[in-house]
């Protein structure tokens, strides 16, 4: 059985064997490793204790200052409605942003296709690009008078208003 022995050039670092001069010669990583396991100095230890006590006092003070008030049901209901409205507005903003992005993307793809030098290149590019079908919104672009005229024409069963024969 082979036992592991310490190599002669391996440094063993103990708390009492390192002097200040050797610490100054070490690079920062080695120095931090050596000093990590030492007890802090007296001034540092007292400042740590004072700081921790101040933090505990501050947290207790903050907990005591915040009153645990009970809301009436009407205020809770109103807060819930306000939260729902804010969530709906955020969903609507995201939906509009997605819609704008899709429209700009479709316009850009159409522009790329139309700017091709030949029809063959345009068809090839159109076949290779993933396109979404352009959906026309069902909004009516007629004003009030045009809508009334269309309704009158649709109600004309005997086609008296559109017949050109006299």
GROMACS .gro file of N, CA and C in nm, residues 15-131:
model
  351
   15UNK      N    1  -0.118   2.914   1.131
   15UNK     CA    2  -0.148   3.049   1.178
   15UNK      C    3  -0.023   3.118   1.235
   16UNK      N    4   0.057   3.044   1.307
   16UNK     CA    5   0.170   3.105   1.376
   16UNK      C    6   0.295   3.116   1.289
   17UNK      N    7   0.302   3.048   1.174
   17UNK     CA    8   0.426   3.044   1.097
   17UNK      C    9   0.437   3.155   0.994
   18UNK      N   10   0.329   3.230   0.968
   18UNK     CA   11   0.334   3.333   0.864
   18UNK      C   12   0.359   3.469   0.928
   19UNK      N   13   0.460   3.535   0.878
   19UNK     CA   14   0.491   3.669   0.930
   19UNK      C   15   0.425   3.774   0.841
   20UNK      N   16   0.428   3.897   0.886
   20UNK     CA   17   0.370   4.006   0.808
   20UNK      C   18   0.445   4.027   0.677
   21UNK      N   19   0.575   4.006   0.677
   21UNK     CA   20   0.654   4.022   0.555
   21UNK      C   21   0.613   3.919   0.451
   22UNK      N   22   0.592   3.794   0.497
   22UNK     CA   23   0.549   3.689   0.404
   22UNK      C   24   0.409   3.718   0.350
   23UNK      N   25   0.323   3.771   0.433
   23UNK     CA   26   0.188   3.806   0.388
   23UNK      C   27   0.193   3.915   0.280
   24UNK      N   28   0.280   4.013   0.299
   24UNK     CA   29   0.291   4.120   0.199
   24UNK      C   30   0.344   4.069   0.066
   25UNK      N   31   0.427   3.965   0.071
   25UNK     CA   32   0.484   3.910  -0.053
   25UNK      C   33   0.383   3.826  -0.131
   26UNK      N   34   0.281   3.773  -0.064
   26UNK     CA   35   0.182   3.687  -0.129
   26UNK      C   36   0.092   3.769  -0.220
   27UNK      N   37   0.038   3.699  -0.322
   27UNK     CA   38  -0.061   3.769  -0.404
   27UNK      C   39  -0.193   3.776  -0.326
   28UNK      N   40  -0.285   3.860  -0.366
   28UNK     CA   41  -0.406   3.883  -0.286
   28UNK      C   42  -0.490   3.757  -0.262
   29UNK      N   43  -0.493   3.666  -0.359
   29UNK     CA   44  -0.575   3.546  -0.342
   29UNK      C   45  -0.516   3.458  -0.232
   30UNK      N   46  -0.386   3.438  -0.236
   30UNK     CA   47  -0.322   3.357  -0.132
   30UNK      C   48  -0.335   3.423   0.005
   31UNK      N   49  -0.318   3.554   0.010
   31UNK     CA   50  -0.331   3.627   0.135
   31UNK      C   51  -0.471   3.611   0.192
   32UNK      N   52  -0.572   3.621   0.106
   32UNK     CA   53  -0.710   3.607   0.152
   32UNK      C   54  -0.735   3.466   0.204
   33UNK      N   55  -0.677   3.367   0.139
   33UNK     CA   56  -0.694   3.229   0.186
   33UNK      C   57  -0.630   3.210   0.324
   34UNK      N   58  -0.516   3.267   0.343
   34UNK     CA   59  -0.448   3.253   0.472
   34UNK      C   60  -0.522   3.327   0.583
   35UNK      N   61  -0.572   3.444   0.554
   35UNK     CA   62  -0.636   3.526   0.656
   35UNK      C   63  -0.782   3.490   0.679
   36UNK      N   64  -0.838   3.406   0.593
   36UNK     CA   65  -0.980   3.372   0.605
   36UNK      C   66  -1.010   3.297   0.733
   37UNK      N   67  -0.917   3.219   0.781
   37UNK     CA   68  -0.942   3.134   0.897
   37UNK      C   69  -0.891   3.194   1.028
   38UNK      N   70  -0.833   3.311   1.023
   38UNK     CA   71  -0.785   3.376   1.145
   38UNK      C   72  -0.900   3.447   1.214
   39UNK      N   73  -0.887   3.458   1.344
   39UNK     CA   74  -0.987   3.532   1.421
   39UNK      C   75  -0.970   3.681   1.391
   40UNK      N   76  -1.083   3.755   1.380
   40UNK     CA   77  -1.070   3.898   1.354
   40UNK      C   78  -1.007   3.970   1.473
   41UNK      N   79  -0.952   4.086   1.444
   41UNK     CA   80  -0.890   4.166   1.550
   41UNK      C   81  -0.998   4.215   1.646
   42UNK      N   82  -0.954   4.264   1.762
   42UNK     CA   83  -1.048   4.305   1.866
   42UNK      C   84  -1.138   4.419   1.821
   43UNK      N   85  -1.080   4.519   1.752
   43UNK     CA   86  -1.162   4.632   1.706
   43UNK      C   87  -1.267   4.587   1.603
   44UNK      N   88  -1.227   4.497   1.514
   44UNK     CA   89  -1.319   4.448   1.411
   44UNK      C   90  -1.431   4.368   1.475
   45UNK      N   91  -1.397   4.285   1.573
   45UNK     CA   92  -1.499   4.203   1.639
   45UNK      C   93  -1.600   4.291   1.712
   46UNK      N   94  -1.552   4.395   1.782
   46UNK     CA   95  -1.646   4.483   1.853
   46UNK      C   96  -1.735   4.560   1.756
   47UNK      N   97  -1.677   4.604   1.644
   47UNK     CA   98  -1.760   4.675   1.546
   47UNK      C   99  -1.863   4.582   1.482
   48UNK      N  100  -1.828   4.455   1.463
   48UNK     CA  101  -1.926   4.359   1.411
   48UNK      C  102  -2.041   4.339   1.508
   49UNK      N  103  -2.010   4.328   1.636
   49UNK     CA  104  -2.115   4.310   1.737
   49UNK      C  105  -2.205   4.433   1.741
   50UNK      N  106  -2.146   4.553   1.739
   50UNK     CA  107  -2.226   4.676   1.741
   50UNK      C  108  -2.315   4.688   1.618
   51UNK      N  109  -2.259   4.653   1.503
   51UNK     CA  110  -2.337   4.662   1.379
   51UNK      C  111  -2.454   4.565   1.381
   52UNK      N  112  -2.429   4.443   1.423
   52UNK     CA  113  -2.539   4.345   1.429
   52UNK      C  114  -2.647   4.387   1.527
   53UNK      N  115  -2.608   4.447   1.639
   53UNK     CA  116  -2.709   4.493   1.736
   53UNK      C  117  -2.791   4.609   1.678
   54UNK      N  118  -2.724   4.700   1.607
   54UNK     CA  119  -2.798   4.810   1.543
   54UNK      C  120  -2.895   4.759   1.439
   55UNK      N  121  -2.855   4.658   1.363
   55UNK     CA  122  -2.944   4.601   1.261
   55UNK      C  123  -3.065   4.537   1.327
   56UNK      N  124  -3.043   4.461   1.436
   56UNK     CA  125  -3.156   4.399   1.507
   56UNK      C  126  -3.250   4.505   1.561
   57UNK      N  127  -3.197   4.611   1.620
   57UNK     CA  128  -3.280   4.719   1.674
   57UNK      C  129  -3.361   4.786   1.564
   58UNK      N  130  -3.298   4.809   1.450
   58UNK     CA  131  -3.367   4.874   1.339
   58UNK      C  132  -3.482   4.787   1.286
   59UNK      N  133  -3.458   4.657   1.273
   59UNK     CA  134  -3.564   4.569   1.224
   59UNK      C  135  -3.679   4.562   1.323
   60UNK      N  136  -3.649   4.555   1.452
   60UNK     CA  137  -3.756   4.554   1.552
   60UNK      C  138  -3.835   4.684   1.550
   61UNK      N  139  -3.764   4.796   1.535
   61UNK     CA  140  -3.830   4.927   1.530
   61UNK      C  141  -3.923   4.936   1.408
   62UNK      N  142  -3.875   4.888   1.295
   62UNK     CA  143  -3.956   4.892   1.173
   62UNK      C  144  -4.080   4.804   1.187
   63UNK      N  145  -4.064   4.687   1.249
   63UNK     CA  146  -4.179   4.599   1.268
   63UNK      C  147  -4.282   4.660   1.363
   64UNK      N  148  -4.236   4.732   1.464
   64UNK     CA  149  -4.327   4.793   1.559
   64UNK      C  150  -4.397   4.915   1.499
   65UNK      N  151  -4.330   4.986   1.410
   65UNK     CA  152  -4.388   5.108   1.353
   65UNK      C  153  -4.497   5.079   1.250
   66UNK      N  154  -4.484   4.969   1.178
   66UNK     CA  155  -4.585   4.940   1.077
   66UNK      C  156  -4.710   4.887   1.146
   67UNK      N  157  -4.817   4.963   1.143
   67UNK     CA  158  -4.939   4.919   1.210
   67UNK      C  159  -5.007   4.809   1.127
   68UNK      N  160  -5.057   4.712   1.197
   68UNK     CA  161  -5.128   4.603   1.132
   68UNK      C  162  -5.277   4.639   1.129
   69UNK      N  163  -5.314   4.731   1.040
   69UNK     CA  164  -5.452   4.777   1.033
   69UNK      C  165  -5.535   4.681   0.949
   70UNK      N  166  -5.656   4.666   0.989
   70UNK     CA  167  -5.749   4.582   0.914
   70UNK      C  168  -5.825   4.671   0.817
   71UNK      N  169  -5.827   4.630   0.692
   71UNK     CA  170  -5.904   4.705   0.593
   71UNK      C  171  -6.049   4.658   0.598
   72UNK      N  172  -6.137   4.752   0.568
   72UNK     CA  173  -6.275   4.709   0.558
   72UNK      C  174  -6.294   4.639   0.423
   73UNK      N  175  -6.396   4.559   0.409
   73UNK     CA  176  -6.416   4.480   0.286
   73UNK      C  177  -6.429   4.565   0.160
   74UNK      N  178  -6.480   4.684   0.176
   74UNK     CA  179  -6.495   4.771   0.058
   74UNK      C  180  -6.359   4.814   0.004
   75UNK      N  181  -6.265   4.849   0.094
   75UNK     CA  182  -6.131   4.886   0.048
   75UNK      C  183  -6.060   4.769  -0.016
   76UNK      N  184  -6.075   4.648   0.041
   76UNK     CA  185  -6.012   4.530  -0.018
   76UNK      C  186  -6.069   4.502  -0.157
   77UNK      N  187  -6.199   4.517  -0.171
   77UNK     CA  188  -6.264   4.495  -0.300
   77UNK      C  189  -6.215   4.597  -0.402
   78UNK      N  190  -6.203   4.723  -0.360
   78UNK     CA  191  -6.155   4.828  -0.450
   78UNK      C  192  -6.011   4.804  -0.489
   79UNK      N  193  -5.926   4.761  -0.395
   79UNK     CA  194  -5.787   4.732  -0.426
   79UNK      C  195  -5.777   4.616  -0.525
   80UNK      N  196  -5.864   4.518  -0.509
   80UNK     CA  197  -5.864   4.403  -0.600
   80UNK      C  198  -5.906   4.447  -0.741
   81UNK      N  199  -6.005   4.532  -0.750
   81UNK     CA  200  -6.051   4.581  -0.881
   81UNK      C  201  -5.942   4.664  -0.948
   82UNK      N  202  -5.874   4.748  -0.870
   82UNK     CA  203  -5.765   4.829  -0.924
   82UNK      C  204  -5.654   4.740  -0.977
   83UNK      N  205  -5.621   4.635  -0.902
   83UNK     CA  206  -5.519   4.540  -0.947
   83UNK      C  207  -5.559   4.470  -1.076
   84UNK      N  208  -5.687   4.432  -1.085
   84UNK     CA  209  -5.736   4.367  -1.207
   84UNK      C  210  -5.731   4.463  -1.326
   85UNK      N  211  -5.764   4.589  -1.302
   85UNK     CA  212  -5.759   4.688  -1.410
   85UNK      C  213  -5.616   4.709  -1.458
   86UNK      N  214  -5.523   4.718  -1.363
   86UNK     CA  215  -5.383   4.735  -1.402
   86UNK      C  216  -5.333   4.614  -1.481
   87UNK      N  217  -5.373   4.495  -1.440
   87UNK     CA  218  -5.332   4.374  -1.513
   87UNK      C  219  -5.392   4.373  -1.653
   88UNK      N  220  -5.517   4.415  -1.666
   88UNK     CA  221  -5.580   4.419  -1.798
   88UNK      C  222  -5.511   4.522  -1.888
   89UNK      N  223  -5.474   4.637  -1.831
   89UNK     CA  224  -5.402   4.737  -1.911
   89UNK      C  225  -5.267   4.684  -1.956
   90UNK      N  226  -5.199   4.613  -1.869
   90UNK     CA  227  -5.069   4.557  -1.906
   90UNK      C  228  -5.085   4.453  -2.016
   91UNK      N  229  -5.187   4.367  -2.004
   91UNK     CA  230  -5.212   4.268  -2.110
   91UNK      C  231  -5.244   4.336  -2.243
   92UNK      N  232  -5.321   4.444  -2.236
   92UNK     CA  233  -5.357   4.515  -2.359
   92UNK      C  234  -5.234   4.579  -2.422
   93UNK      N  235  -5.144   4.638  -2.339
   93UNK     CA  236  -5.021   4.696  -2.393
   93UNK      C  237  -4.936   4.590  -2.461
   94UNK      N  238  -4.925   4.474  -2.399
   94UNK     CA  239  -4.846   4.366  -2.458
   94UNK      C  240  -4.910   4.319  -2.588
   95UNK      N  241  -5.042   4.306  -2.590
   95UNK     CA  242  -5.112   4.262  -2.712
   95UNK      C  243  -5.090   4.362  -2.825
   96UNK      N  244  -5.100   4.491  -2.793
   96UNK     CA  245  -5.079   4.593  -2.897
   96UNK      C  246  -4.935   4.594  -2.946
   97UNK      N  247  -4.841   4.573  -2.854
   97UNK     CA  248  -4.701   4.570  -2.894
   97UNK      C  249  -4.675   4.451  -2.987
   98UNK      N  250  -4.732   4.335  -2.955
   98UNK     CA  251  -4.717   4.218  -3.043
   98UNK      C  252  -4.780   4.244  -3.179
   99UNK      N  253  -4.898   4.306  -3.178
   99UNK     CA  254  -4.966   4.333  -3.304
   99UNK      C  255  -4.884   4.429  -3.391
  100UNK      N  256  -4.829   4.534  -3.329
  100UNK     CA  257  -4.745   4.628  -3.405
  100UNK      C  258  -4.622   4.559  -3.461
  101UNK      N  259  -4.561   4.473  -3.382
  101UNK     CA  260  -4.443   4.400  -3.428
  101UNK      C  261  -4.479   4.310  -3.546
  102UNK      N  262  -4.590   4.239  -3.537
  102UNK     CA  263  -4.631   4.151  -3.647
  102UNK      C  264  -4.661   4.230  -3.773
  103UNK      N  265  -4.724   4.345  -3.758
  103UNK     CA  266  -4.755   4.428  -3.876
  103UNK      C  267  -4.627   4.481  -3.939
  104UNK      N  268  -4.534   4.530  -3.855
  104UNK     CA  269  -4.408   4.582  -3.910
  104UNK      C  270  -4.329   4.471  -3.977
  105UNK      N  271  -4.332   4.351  -3.920
  105UNK     CA  272  -4.260   4.238  -3.979
  105UNK      C  273  -4.321   4.201  -4.113
  106UNK      N  274  -4.454   4.197  -4.120
  106UNK     CA  275  -4.520   4.165  -4.246
  106UNK      C  276  -4.489   4.271  -4.352
  107UNK      N  277  -4.491   4.399  -4.314
  107UNK     CA  278  -4.458   4.504  -4.408
  107UNK      C  279  -4.315   4.492  -4.457
  108UNK      N  280  -4.224   4.461  -4.366
  108UNK     CA  281  -4.083   4.447  -4.404
  108UNK      C  282  -4.063   4.330  -4.499
  109UNK      N  283  -4.131   4.219  -4.472
  109UNK     CA  284  -4.120   4.103  -4.562
  109UNK      C  285  -4.179   4.135  -4.700
  110UNK      N  286  -4.292   4.204  -4.701
  110UNK     CA  287  -4.351   4.243  -4.830
  110UNK      C  288  -4.258   4.337  -4.906
  111UNK      N  289  -4.193   4.428  -4.833
  111UNK     CA  290  -4.099   4.520  -4.896
  111UNK      C  291  -3.979   4.444  -4.953
  112UNK      N  292  -3.927   4.349  -4.876
  112UNK     CA  293  -3.814   4.268  -4.925
  112UNK      C  294  -3.852   4.193  -5.052
  113UNK      N  295  -3.972   4.137  -5.053
  113UNK     CA  296  -4.015   4.060  -5.170
  113UNK      C  297  -4.035   4.151  -5.290
  114UNK      N  298  -4.095   4.266  -5.268
  114UNK     CA  299  -4.123   4.356  -5.380
  114UNK      C  300  -3.997   4.421  -5.436
  115UNK      N  301  -3.890   4.427  -5.356
  115UNK     CA  302  -3.766   4.491  -5.401
  115UNK      C  303  -3.672   4.394  -5.473
  116UNK      N  304  -3.713   4.272  -5.495
  116UNK     CA  305  -3.627   4.177  -5.565
  116UNK      C  306  -3.614   4.216  -5.712
  117UNK      N  307  -3.497   4.195  -5.772
  117UNK     CA  308  -3.476   4.240  -5.910
  117UNK      C  309  -3.558   4.164  -6.013
  118UNK      N  310  -3.586   4.038  -5.989
  118UNK     CA  311  -3.665   3.961  -6.086
  118UNK      C  312  -3.781   3.895  -6.014
  119UNK      N  313  -3.879   3.856  -6.094
  119UNK     CA  314  -3.996   3.790  -6.038
  119UNK      C  315  -3.959   3.653  -5.982
  120UNK      N  316  -3.865   3.586  -6.047
  120UNK     CA  317  -3.822   3.454  -6.000
  120UNK      C  318  -3.758   3.466  -5.860
  121UNK      N  319  -3.674   3.568  -5.841
  121UNK     CA  320  -3.614   3.588  -5.710
  121UNK      C  321  -3.719   3.622  -5.604
  122UNK      N  322  -3.818   3.700  -5.645
  122UNK     CA  323  -3.924   3.736  -5.551
  122UNK      C  324  -4.005   3.613  -5.510
  123UNK      N  325  -4.036   3.529  -5.606
  123UNK     CA  326  -4.112   3.407  -5.574
  123UNK      C  327  -4.029   3.313  -5.487
  124UNK      N  328  -3.902   3.302  -5.519
  124UNK     CA  329  -3.814   3.215  -5.440
  124UNK      C  330  -3.804   3.267  -5.295
  125UNK      N  331  -3.786   3.397  -5.280
  125UNK     CA  332  -3.777   3.454  -5.146
  125UNK      C  333  -3.908   3.438  -5.070
  126UNK      N  334  -4.019   3.458  -5.139
  126UNK     CA  335  -4.150   3.443  -5.076
  126UNK      C  336  -4.172   3.299  -5.030
  127UNK      N  337  -4.124   3.203  -5.109
  127UNK     CA  338  -4.140   3.063  -5.070
  127UNK      C  339  -4.051   3.028  -4.950
  128UNK      N  340  -3.934   3.090  -4.940
  128UNK     CA  341  -3.842   3.057  -4.833
  128UNK      C  342  -3.873   3.127  -4.702
  129UNK      N  343  -3.930   3.246  -4.708
  129UNK     CA  344  -3.958   3.322  -4.586
  129UNK      C  345  -4.084   3.271  -4.518
  130UNK      N  346  -4.080   3.255  -4.387
  130UNK     CA  347  -4.204   3.217  -4.317
  130UNK      C  348  -4.294   3.339  -4.307
  131UNK      N  349  -4.406   3.334  -4.369
  131UNK     CA  350  -4.496   3.449  -4.370
  131UNK      C  351  -4.623   3.418  -4.296
   0.00000   0.00000   0.00000
